[in-house]
XYZ file of C-alpha atoms in Angstrom:
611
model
C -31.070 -30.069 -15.474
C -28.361 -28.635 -14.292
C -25.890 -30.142 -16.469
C -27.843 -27.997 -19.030
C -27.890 -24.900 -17.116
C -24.269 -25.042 -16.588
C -23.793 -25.408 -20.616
C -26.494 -22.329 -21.601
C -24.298 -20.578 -18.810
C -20.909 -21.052 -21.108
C -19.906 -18.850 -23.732
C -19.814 -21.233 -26.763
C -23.720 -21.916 -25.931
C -23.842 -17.561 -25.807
C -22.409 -17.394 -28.866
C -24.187 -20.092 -30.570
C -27.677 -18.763 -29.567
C -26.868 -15.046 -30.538
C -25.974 -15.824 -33.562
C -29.044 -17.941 -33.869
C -31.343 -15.893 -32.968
C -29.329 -12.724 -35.237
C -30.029 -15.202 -38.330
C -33.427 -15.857 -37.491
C -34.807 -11.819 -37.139
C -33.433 -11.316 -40.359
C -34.487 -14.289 -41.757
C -37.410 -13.237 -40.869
C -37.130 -9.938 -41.381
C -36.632 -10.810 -45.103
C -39.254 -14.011 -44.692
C -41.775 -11.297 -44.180
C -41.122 -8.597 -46.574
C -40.178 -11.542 -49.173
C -43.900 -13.155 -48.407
C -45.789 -9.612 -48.256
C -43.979 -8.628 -51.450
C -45.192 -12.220 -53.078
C -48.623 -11.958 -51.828
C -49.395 -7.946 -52.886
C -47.563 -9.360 -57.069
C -49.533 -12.333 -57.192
C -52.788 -11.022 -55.790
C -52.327 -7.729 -58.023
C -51.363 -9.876 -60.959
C -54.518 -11.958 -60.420
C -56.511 -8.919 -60.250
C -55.178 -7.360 -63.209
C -55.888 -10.508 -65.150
C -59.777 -10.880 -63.749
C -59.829 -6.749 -65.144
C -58.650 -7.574 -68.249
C -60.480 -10.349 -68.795
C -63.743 -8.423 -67.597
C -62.531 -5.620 -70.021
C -62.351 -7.884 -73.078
C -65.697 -9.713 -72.580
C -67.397 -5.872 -71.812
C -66.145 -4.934 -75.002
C -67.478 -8.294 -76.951
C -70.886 -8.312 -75.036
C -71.103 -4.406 -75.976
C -72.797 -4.983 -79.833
C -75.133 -7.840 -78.021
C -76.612 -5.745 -75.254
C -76.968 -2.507 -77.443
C -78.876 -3.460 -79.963
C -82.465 -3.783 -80.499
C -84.402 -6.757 -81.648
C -86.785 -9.497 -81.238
C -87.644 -11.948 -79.287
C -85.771 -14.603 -81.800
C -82.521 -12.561 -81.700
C -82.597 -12.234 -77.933
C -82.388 -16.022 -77.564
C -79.386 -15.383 -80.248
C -77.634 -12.963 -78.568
C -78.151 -14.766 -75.185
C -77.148 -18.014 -76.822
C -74.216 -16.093 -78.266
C -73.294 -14.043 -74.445
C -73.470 -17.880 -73.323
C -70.993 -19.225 -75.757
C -68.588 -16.591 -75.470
C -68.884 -16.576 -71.568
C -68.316 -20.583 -71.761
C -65.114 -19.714 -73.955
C -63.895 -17.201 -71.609
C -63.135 -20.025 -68.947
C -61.311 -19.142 -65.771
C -60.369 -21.534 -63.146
C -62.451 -21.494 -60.330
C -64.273 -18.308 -61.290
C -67.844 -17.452 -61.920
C -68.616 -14.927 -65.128
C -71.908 -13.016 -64.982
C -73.764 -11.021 -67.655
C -76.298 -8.583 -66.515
C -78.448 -6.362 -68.657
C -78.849 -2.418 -67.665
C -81.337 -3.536 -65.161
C -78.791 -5.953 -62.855
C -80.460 -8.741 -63.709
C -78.309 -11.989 -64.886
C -78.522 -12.853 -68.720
C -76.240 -15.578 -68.529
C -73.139 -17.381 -65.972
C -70.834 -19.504 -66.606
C -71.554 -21.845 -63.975
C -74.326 -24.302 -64.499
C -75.470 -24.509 -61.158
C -76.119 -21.048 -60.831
C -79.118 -21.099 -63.892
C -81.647 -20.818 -61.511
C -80.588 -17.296 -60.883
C -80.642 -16.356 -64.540
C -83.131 -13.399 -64.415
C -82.527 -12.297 -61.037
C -80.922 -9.045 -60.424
C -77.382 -8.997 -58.858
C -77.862 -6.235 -56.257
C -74.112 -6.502 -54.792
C -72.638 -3.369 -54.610
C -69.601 -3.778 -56.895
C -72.434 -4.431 -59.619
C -74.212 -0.864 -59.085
C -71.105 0.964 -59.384
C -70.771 -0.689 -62.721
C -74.457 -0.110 -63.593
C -73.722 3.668 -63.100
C -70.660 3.631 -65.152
C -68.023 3.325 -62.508
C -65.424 1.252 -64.340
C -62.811 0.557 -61.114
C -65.032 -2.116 -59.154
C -63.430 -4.801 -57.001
C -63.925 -6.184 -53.787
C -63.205 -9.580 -51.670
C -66.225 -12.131 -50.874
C -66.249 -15.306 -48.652
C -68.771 -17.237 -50.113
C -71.055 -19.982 -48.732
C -68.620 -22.550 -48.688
C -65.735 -20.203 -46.554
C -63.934 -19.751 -49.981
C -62.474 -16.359 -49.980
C -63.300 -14.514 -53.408
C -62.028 -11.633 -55.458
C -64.870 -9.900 -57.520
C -64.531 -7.890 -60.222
C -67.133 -5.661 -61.992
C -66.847 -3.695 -65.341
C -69.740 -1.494 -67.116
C -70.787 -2.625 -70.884
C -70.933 0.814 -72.915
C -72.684 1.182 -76.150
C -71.381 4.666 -76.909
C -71.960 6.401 -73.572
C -74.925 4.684 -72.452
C -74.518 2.086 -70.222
C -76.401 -1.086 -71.028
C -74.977 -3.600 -68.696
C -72.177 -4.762 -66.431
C -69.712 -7.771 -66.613
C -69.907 -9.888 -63.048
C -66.472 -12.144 -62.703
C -66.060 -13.598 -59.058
C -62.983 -15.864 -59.045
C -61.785 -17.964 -56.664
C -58.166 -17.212 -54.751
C -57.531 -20.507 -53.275
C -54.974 -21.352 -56.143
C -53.506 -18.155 -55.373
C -53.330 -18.873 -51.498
C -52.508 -22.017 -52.021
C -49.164 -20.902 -53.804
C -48.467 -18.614 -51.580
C -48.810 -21.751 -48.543
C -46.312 -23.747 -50.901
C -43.998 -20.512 -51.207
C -44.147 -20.239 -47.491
C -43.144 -23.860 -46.653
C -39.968 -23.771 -49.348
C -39.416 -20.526 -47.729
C -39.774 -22.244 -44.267
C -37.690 -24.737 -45.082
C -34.584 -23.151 -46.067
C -35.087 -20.952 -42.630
C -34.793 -24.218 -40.817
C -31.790 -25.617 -42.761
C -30.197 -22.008 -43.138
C -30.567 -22.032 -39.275
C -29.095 -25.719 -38.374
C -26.181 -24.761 -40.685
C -25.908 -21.634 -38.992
C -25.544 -23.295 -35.566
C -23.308 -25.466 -36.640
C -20.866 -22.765 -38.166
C -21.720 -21.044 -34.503
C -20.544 -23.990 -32.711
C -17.403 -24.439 -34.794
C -16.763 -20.619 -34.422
C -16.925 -20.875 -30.870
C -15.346 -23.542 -29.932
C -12.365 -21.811 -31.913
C -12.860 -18.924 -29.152
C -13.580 -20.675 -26.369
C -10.908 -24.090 -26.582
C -8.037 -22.075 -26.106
C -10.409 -20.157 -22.936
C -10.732 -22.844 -21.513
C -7.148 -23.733 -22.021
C -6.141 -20.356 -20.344
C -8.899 -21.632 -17.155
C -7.192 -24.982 -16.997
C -3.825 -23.453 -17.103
C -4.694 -20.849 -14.517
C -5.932 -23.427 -12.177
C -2.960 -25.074 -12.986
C -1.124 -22.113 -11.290
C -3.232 -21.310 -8.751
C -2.297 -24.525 -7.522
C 1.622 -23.669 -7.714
C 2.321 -25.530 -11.236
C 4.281 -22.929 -12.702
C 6.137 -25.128 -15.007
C 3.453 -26.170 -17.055
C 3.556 -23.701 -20.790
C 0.532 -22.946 -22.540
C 0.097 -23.543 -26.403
C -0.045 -20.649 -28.420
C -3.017 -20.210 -30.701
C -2.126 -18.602 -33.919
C -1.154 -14.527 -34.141
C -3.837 -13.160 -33.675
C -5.342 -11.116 -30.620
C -5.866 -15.128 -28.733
C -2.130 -16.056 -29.868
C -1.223 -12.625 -28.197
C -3.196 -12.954 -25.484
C -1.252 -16.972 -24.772
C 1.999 -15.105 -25.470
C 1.554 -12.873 -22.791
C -0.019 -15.796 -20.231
C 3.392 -17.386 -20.795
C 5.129 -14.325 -19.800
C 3.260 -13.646 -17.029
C 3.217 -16.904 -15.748
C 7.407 -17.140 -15.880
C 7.270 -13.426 -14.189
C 4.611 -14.578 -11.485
C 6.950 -17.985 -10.873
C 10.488 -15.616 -10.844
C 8.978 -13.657 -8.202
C 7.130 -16.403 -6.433
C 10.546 -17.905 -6.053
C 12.093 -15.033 -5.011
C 9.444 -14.433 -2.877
C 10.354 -18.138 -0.967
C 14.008 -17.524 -1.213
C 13.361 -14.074 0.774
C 10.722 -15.412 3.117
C 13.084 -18.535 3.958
C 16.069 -16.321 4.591
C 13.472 -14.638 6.975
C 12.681 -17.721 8.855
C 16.203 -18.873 9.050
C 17.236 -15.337 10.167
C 14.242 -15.206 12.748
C 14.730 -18.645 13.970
C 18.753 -18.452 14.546
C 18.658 -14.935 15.539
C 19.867 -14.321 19.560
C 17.265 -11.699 19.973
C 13.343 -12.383 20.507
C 10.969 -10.712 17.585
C 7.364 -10.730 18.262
C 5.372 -8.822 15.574
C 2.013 -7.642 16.451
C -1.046 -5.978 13.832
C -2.554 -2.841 15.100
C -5.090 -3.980 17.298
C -1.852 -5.003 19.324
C -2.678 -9.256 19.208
C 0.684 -11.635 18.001
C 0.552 -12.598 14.339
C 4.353 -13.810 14.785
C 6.924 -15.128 16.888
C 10.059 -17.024 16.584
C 11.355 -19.485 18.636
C 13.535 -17.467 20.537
C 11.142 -15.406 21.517
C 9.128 -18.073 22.886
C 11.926 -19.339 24.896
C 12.013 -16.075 26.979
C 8.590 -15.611 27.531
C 7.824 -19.400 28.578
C 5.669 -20.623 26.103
C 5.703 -24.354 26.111
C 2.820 -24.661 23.773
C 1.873 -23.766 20.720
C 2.918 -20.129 19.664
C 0.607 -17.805 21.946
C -0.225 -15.836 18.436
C -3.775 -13.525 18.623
C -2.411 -12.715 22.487
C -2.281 -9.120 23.537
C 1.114 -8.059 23.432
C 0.848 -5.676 26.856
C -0.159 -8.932 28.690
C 2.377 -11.258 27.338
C 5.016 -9.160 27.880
C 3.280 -7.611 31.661
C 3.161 -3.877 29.968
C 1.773 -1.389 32.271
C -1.334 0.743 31.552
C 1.327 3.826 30.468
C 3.472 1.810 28.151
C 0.534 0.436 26.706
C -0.709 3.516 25.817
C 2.303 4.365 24.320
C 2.736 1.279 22.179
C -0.570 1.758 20.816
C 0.355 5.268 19.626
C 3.570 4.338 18.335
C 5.306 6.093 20.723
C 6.851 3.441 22.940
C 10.441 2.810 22.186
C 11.776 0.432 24.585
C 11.375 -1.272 28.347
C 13.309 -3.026 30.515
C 10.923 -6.623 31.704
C 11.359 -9.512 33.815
C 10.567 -12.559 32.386
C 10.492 -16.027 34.243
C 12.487 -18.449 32.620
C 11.037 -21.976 31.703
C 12.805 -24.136 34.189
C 12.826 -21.402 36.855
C 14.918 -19.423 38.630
C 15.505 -15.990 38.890
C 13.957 -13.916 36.465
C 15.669 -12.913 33.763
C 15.964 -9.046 32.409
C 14.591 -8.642 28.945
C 14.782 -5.458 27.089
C 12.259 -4.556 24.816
C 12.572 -2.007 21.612
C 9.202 -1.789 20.137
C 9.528 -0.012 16.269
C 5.506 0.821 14.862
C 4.974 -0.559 11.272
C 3.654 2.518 9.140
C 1.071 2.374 6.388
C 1.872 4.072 2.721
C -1.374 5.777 3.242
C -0.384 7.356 6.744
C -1.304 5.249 10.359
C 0.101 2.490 12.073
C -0.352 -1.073 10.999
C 1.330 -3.373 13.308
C 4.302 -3.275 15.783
C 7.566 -4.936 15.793
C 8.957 -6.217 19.193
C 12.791 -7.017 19.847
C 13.325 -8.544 23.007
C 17.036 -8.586 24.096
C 18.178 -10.798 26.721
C 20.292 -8.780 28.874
C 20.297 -10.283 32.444
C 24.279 -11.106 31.901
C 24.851 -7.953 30.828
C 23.191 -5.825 33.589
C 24.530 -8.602 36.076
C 28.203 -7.499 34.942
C 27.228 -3.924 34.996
C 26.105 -4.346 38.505
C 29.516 -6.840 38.970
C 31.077 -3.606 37.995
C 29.605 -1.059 39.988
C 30.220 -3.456 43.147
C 33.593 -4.391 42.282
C 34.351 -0.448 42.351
C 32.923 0.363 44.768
C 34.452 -2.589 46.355
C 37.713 -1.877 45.549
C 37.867 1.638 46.066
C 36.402 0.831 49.936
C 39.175 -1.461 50.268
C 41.785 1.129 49.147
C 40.473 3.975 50.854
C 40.581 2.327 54.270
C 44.505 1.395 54.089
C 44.968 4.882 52.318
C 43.215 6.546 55.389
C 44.880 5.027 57.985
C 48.535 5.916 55.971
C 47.394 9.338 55.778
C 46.657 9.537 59.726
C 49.556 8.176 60.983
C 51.707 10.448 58.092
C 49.573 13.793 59.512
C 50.556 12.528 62.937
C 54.414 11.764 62.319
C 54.106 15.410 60.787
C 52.901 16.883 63.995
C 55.523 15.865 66.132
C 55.023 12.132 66.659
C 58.105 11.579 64.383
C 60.459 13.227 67.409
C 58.968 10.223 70.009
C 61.366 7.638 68.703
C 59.076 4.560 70.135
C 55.849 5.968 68.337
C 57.629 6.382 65.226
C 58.759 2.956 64.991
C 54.977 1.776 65.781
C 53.504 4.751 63.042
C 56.181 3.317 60.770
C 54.841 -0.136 61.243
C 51.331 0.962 60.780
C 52.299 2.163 57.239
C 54.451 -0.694 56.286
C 51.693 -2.911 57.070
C 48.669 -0.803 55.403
C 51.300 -0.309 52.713
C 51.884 -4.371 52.030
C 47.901 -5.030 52.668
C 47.636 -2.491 49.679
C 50.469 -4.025 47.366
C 48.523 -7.703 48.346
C 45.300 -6.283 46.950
C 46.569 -4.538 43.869
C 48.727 -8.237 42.925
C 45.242 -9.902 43.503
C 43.531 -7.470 41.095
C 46.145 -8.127 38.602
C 46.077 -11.835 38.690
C 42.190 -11.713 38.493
C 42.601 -9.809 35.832
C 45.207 -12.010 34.055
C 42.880 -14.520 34.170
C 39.846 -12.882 32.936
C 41.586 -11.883 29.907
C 43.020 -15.223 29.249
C 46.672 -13.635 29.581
C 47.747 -15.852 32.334
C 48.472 -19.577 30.431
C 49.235 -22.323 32.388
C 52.377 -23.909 32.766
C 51.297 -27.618 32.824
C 53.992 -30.006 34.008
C 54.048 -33.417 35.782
C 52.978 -33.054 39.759
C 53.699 -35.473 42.628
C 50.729 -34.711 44.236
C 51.720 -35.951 47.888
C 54.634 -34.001 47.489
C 52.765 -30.568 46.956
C 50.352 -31.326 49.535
C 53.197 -31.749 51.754
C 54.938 -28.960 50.781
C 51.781 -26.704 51.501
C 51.491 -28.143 55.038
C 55.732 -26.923 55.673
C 54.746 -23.808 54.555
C 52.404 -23.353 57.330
C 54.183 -25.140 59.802
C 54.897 -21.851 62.008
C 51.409 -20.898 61.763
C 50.596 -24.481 62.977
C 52.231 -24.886 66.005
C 51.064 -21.334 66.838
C 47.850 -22.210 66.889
C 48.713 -25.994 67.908
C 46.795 -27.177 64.889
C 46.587 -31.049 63.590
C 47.034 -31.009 59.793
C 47.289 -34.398 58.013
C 47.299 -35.386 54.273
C 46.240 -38.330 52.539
C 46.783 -38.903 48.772
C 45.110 -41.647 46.952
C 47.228 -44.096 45.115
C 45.477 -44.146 41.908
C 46.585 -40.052 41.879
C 50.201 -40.734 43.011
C 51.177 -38.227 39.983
C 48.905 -35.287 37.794
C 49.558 -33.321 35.121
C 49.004 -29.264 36.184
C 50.627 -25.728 36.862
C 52.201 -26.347 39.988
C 52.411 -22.969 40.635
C 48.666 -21.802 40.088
C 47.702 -24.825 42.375
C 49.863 -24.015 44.782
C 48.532 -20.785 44.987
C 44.918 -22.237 45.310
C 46.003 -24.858 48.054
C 47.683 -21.637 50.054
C 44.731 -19.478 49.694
C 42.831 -22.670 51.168
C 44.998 -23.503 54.104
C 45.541 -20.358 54.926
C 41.811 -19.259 55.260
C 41.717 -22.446 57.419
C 43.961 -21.703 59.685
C 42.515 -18.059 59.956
C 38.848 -19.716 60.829
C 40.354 -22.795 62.856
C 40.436 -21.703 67.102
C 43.344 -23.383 68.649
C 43.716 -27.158 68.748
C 41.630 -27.668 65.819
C 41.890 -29.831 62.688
C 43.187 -29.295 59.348
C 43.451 -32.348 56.474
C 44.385 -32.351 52.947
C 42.901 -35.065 50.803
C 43.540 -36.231 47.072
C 41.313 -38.842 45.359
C 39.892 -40.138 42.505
C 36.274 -38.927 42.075
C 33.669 -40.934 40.500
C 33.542 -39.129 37.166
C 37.621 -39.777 37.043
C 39.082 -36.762 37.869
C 41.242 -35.537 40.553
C 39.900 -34.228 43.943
C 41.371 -32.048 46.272
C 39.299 -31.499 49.175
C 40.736 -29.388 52.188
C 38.758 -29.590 55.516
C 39.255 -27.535 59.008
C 37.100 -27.574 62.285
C 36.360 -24.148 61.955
C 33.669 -21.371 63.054
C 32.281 -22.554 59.709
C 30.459 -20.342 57.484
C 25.784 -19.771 57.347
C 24.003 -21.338 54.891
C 23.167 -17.985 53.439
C 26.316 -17.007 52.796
C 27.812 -20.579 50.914
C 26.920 -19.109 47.121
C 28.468 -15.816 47.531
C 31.410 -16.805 49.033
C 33.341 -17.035 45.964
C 32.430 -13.773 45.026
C 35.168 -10.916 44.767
C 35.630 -8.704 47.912
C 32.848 -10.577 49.302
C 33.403 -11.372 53.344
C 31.276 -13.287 55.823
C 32.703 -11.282 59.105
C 34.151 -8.356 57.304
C 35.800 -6.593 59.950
C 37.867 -9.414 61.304
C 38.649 -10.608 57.548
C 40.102 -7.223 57.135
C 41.685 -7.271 60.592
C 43.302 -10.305 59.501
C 44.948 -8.988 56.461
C 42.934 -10.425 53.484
C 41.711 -8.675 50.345
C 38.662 -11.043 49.800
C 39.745 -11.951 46.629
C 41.192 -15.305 47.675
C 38.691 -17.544 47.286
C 37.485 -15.907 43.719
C 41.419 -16.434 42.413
C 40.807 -19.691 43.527
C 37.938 -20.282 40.999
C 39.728 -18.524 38.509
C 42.598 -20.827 38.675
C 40.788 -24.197 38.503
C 38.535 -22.912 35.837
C 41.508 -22.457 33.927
C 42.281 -25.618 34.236
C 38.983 -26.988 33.034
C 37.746 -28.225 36.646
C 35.863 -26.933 39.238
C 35.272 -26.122 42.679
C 32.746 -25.848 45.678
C 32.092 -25.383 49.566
C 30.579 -26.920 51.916
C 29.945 -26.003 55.646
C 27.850 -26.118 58.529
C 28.454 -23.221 61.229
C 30.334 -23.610 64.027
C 31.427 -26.955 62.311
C 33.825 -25.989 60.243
C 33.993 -26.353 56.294
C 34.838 -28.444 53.227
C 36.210 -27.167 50.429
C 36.656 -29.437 47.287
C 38.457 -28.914 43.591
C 38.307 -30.843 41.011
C 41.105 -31.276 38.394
C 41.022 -33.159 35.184
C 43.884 -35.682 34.314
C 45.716 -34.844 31.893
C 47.976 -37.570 29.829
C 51.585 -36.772 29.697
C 51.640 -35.771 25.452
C 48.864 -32.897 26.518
C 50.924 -31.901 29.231
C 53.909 -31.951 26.844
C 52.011 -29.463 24.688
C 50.751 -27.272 27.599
């Protein structure tokens, strides 16, 4: 059932049945003015031959009823009306001869004899009985037999001196008319089955290259843009293919442009530094890219449909803003993943505008600028830092210079002491400005190393001699101990040096008298060299270990300044061995003194060559 449904629903079957059904109303149409047309000729022509007829025999009966006679020429003249009634045969049809009176002289039928003598009292016969010559009418007889009955007046002269009765029988007539119907019937039927045939063939020549377009148009819905469709001729379906084809080779030259554009999007969104979150304008995540994710700590799936004011921790102001498109940018703190300190994000929202006017969506950037604000406060402390540790020495020179001024120079005994003073501020200055430079050297990469082969007992030693005096000040211990897997090392003897001093010398500052100071070189597990130096020290607190390689950063920082350093020692000392592609740490427990360790990789003697 439905099967048939779903073919009356198509337009071949359409087509088929309207023209159909346009053949049959004007076969019929015609079918009914053709068989009213053949139904009013014959039944007039059968009419008009019952008239005549009745005319002729009116005429021939007109001598017999108008004259006067006997008895013996009344059975003549009937026997003669009988004869020429008999003669006067007509299929199916009664005659009738009736005197002035109405009353039947003779019929043609035998059965009807009885009657002979009886008067005829229908009404077609009195018309003719008064001289009315149009008289016709239909019967149904007895026996359901539909009748047409014609009467005609017999003159003799103008007097009227009977009527002819005819009353024929139409069935012949109908029955032709039946027969004329069926042919005509028939040719309906086969005019119709051809006609549906021509319909389907018709259609089909429509609809085949339809449903040629619908295949080929799934076809592309489903992405199969290489597949061509056949073209059907030149006319308005041949055009109509013709421009399919174009389309179709438009719609796949922008589809593809369309995936060359959206995959430069996703490789620019997924390898870009920055975080993009894009929002609609209900303010929910419709996309994200992976760096994005990173920052804000999604381990799962993409958080997309999230507000974006609670993913990113927006406040009820900036929210407000961001949904009228006025926002322009925050600074956040995120958490990272692993965690840790948080990091600082900064956000640049930019509202996505509709043609038609209003704001569609919102485009996040999230910038990760923790290192960035970290050096920017690294730079404001590092001034400030520096210009505290200038203007201390620069105050003091200026003091003692106001007070040689006043008079102080004439005391020869405070003027050597003032002098001192300024010497000594003077040096602590020059110290501190060399120290910037070299930091700075090495930030910039300007300082290269001057790799060479290094007997490293022999620079230990030589670092210990160089603080011999301050040694047996202090009646300090100091021992070495070199490993003999690390007998020799490839480095810049000078820049170590420099990092072993820095060492030793805070150790001896921190050491109280009759302490401990050792130098050690080893081979670490990981196969590079170690150089650890220890001291029994005031130590340094816990809280203090991961800053202490920061610049100008002290634990006691009036006695470090007291003794003369910049606090810049220990972050040279990083510098150095980072330069060198090792590194270093502290360890210490207070009032237990303190281990500091470097590690240096060993370098073969063709890299050292090239250094």
């Amino acid at each position: 059932m439905k099967k048939w449904l779903s073919f009356f629903r198509t337009i071949q079957a359409r087509l088929t049945i309207i023209y159909v059904l346009l053949i049959l109303v004007a076969m019929q149409l015609i079918g009914v003015y053709f068989v009213s047309s053949m139904k009013n000729s014959l039944t007039e022509n059968f009419t008009k031959d019952l008239k005549a007829r009745a005319e002729m025999l009116s005429i021939l009966t007109a001598d017999k009823l108008g004259s006067e006679t006997g008895t013996t020429d009344e059975e003549t003249a009937v026997e003669s009306l009988r004869g020429m009634v008999n003669n006067l045969y007509i299929n199916g049809a009664e005659i009738q001869v009736l005197d002035a009176s109405g009353k039947i002289i003779t019929t043609s039928v035998p059965s009807q004899n009885d009657y002979v003598g009886q008067r005829n009292t229908q009404t077609v016969v009195s018309r003719a009985l008064q001289g009315i010559s149009d008289n016709e009418e239909y019967i149904i007889a007895d026996d359901n037999v539909r009748k047409k009955v014609v009467a005609k007046p017999v003159l003799a002269g103008d007097k009227v001196v009977g009527a002819i009765y005819i009353a024929a029988d139409m069935k012949d007539l109908y029955a032709t008319m039946s027969r004329i119907n069926s042919v005509f019937l028939s040719g309906l039927l086969l005019a119709l089955a051809l006609t549906a045939v021509l319909c389907v063939i018709l259609a089909h020549t429509i609809t085949h290259p339809i449903k040629e377009m619908t295949r080929h148009a799934t076809a592309l819905a489903e992405g199969k843009f290489n597949r061509r469709m056949p073209e059907f001729g030149n006319d308005e379906i041949g055009q109509l293919s013709q421009a399919f084809n174009y389309m179709t080779g438009r719609l796949r030259e922008a589809l593809s442009q369309n995936e060359e554009e959206k995959e430069k999007l996703a490789s620019i969104l997924t390898n870009m530094s920055d975080g993009v979150v894009a929002t609609d304008e209900s303010g929910r995540v419709i996309l994200m890219n992976t760096r994005a994710a990173d920052m804000l700590g999604s381990e799962g799936p993409l958080p997309e449909g999230a507000p974006l004011d609670e993913l990113l921790g927006l406040d009820h102001e900036q929210t407000g803003s961001l949904a009228e498109g006025n926002a322009q940018s925050a600074l956040i703190h995120l958490s990272p993943m692993g965690g840790g300190d948080p990091n600082i994000v900064r956000v640049t929202f930019t509202p996505i505008h509709r043609r038609e006017g209003g704001i569609a969506g919102t485009i996040a950037v999230l910038q990760d600028v923790t290192e960035q604000e970290n050096l920017e406060e690294s730079r404001r402390e590092f001034v400030a830092n520096v210009s505290h540790e200038l203007r201390t020495p620069l105050t003091t020179i200026k003091s003692y210079v106001e007070a040689l001024d006043d008079g102080a120079l004439d005391d020869q005994q405070l003027a050597v002491r003032f002098v001192g003073v300024i010497r000594n501020e003077t040096e602590r200055m020059i110290r501190l400005v060399t120290d910037l430079l070299h930091l700075s050297r090495l930030d910039s990469k300007e300082s290269s190393l001057r790799i060479q082969q290094t007997d490293i007992s022999e620079m230990l030693e030589d670092v210990a001699d160089r603080f011999s005096f301050q040694i047996r000040q202090k009646r300090i211990h100091i021992s070495t101990i070199v490993h003999k897997d690390v007998a020799l090392a490839w480095l810049d003897r000078d820049q170590i040096d420099q990092v072993l001093g820095n060492l030793v010398s805070n150790a001896l500052k921190y050491t109280p008298e009759g302490g401990k100071i050792g130098l050690q070189a080893v081979l670490s597990e990981d196969g590079m060299l170690a150089i650890s130096v220890r001291d029994s020290g005031i130590g340094i607190p816990k809280k203090d270990i991961e800053r202490i390689f920061e610049r100008f950063y002290r634990v006691d920082k009036a006695r470090s300044r007291n003794m003369g350093g910049t606090g810049l020692g220990l972050s040279i000392a990083r510098e150095i061995v980072k330069a060198h592609g090792g590194s270093i740490s502290l360890q210490s427990e207070l009032n237990e003194g303190s281990l500091v360790t470097f590690t240096l990789p060993l370098l073969n003697q063709q890299r050292g060559s090239e250094g």
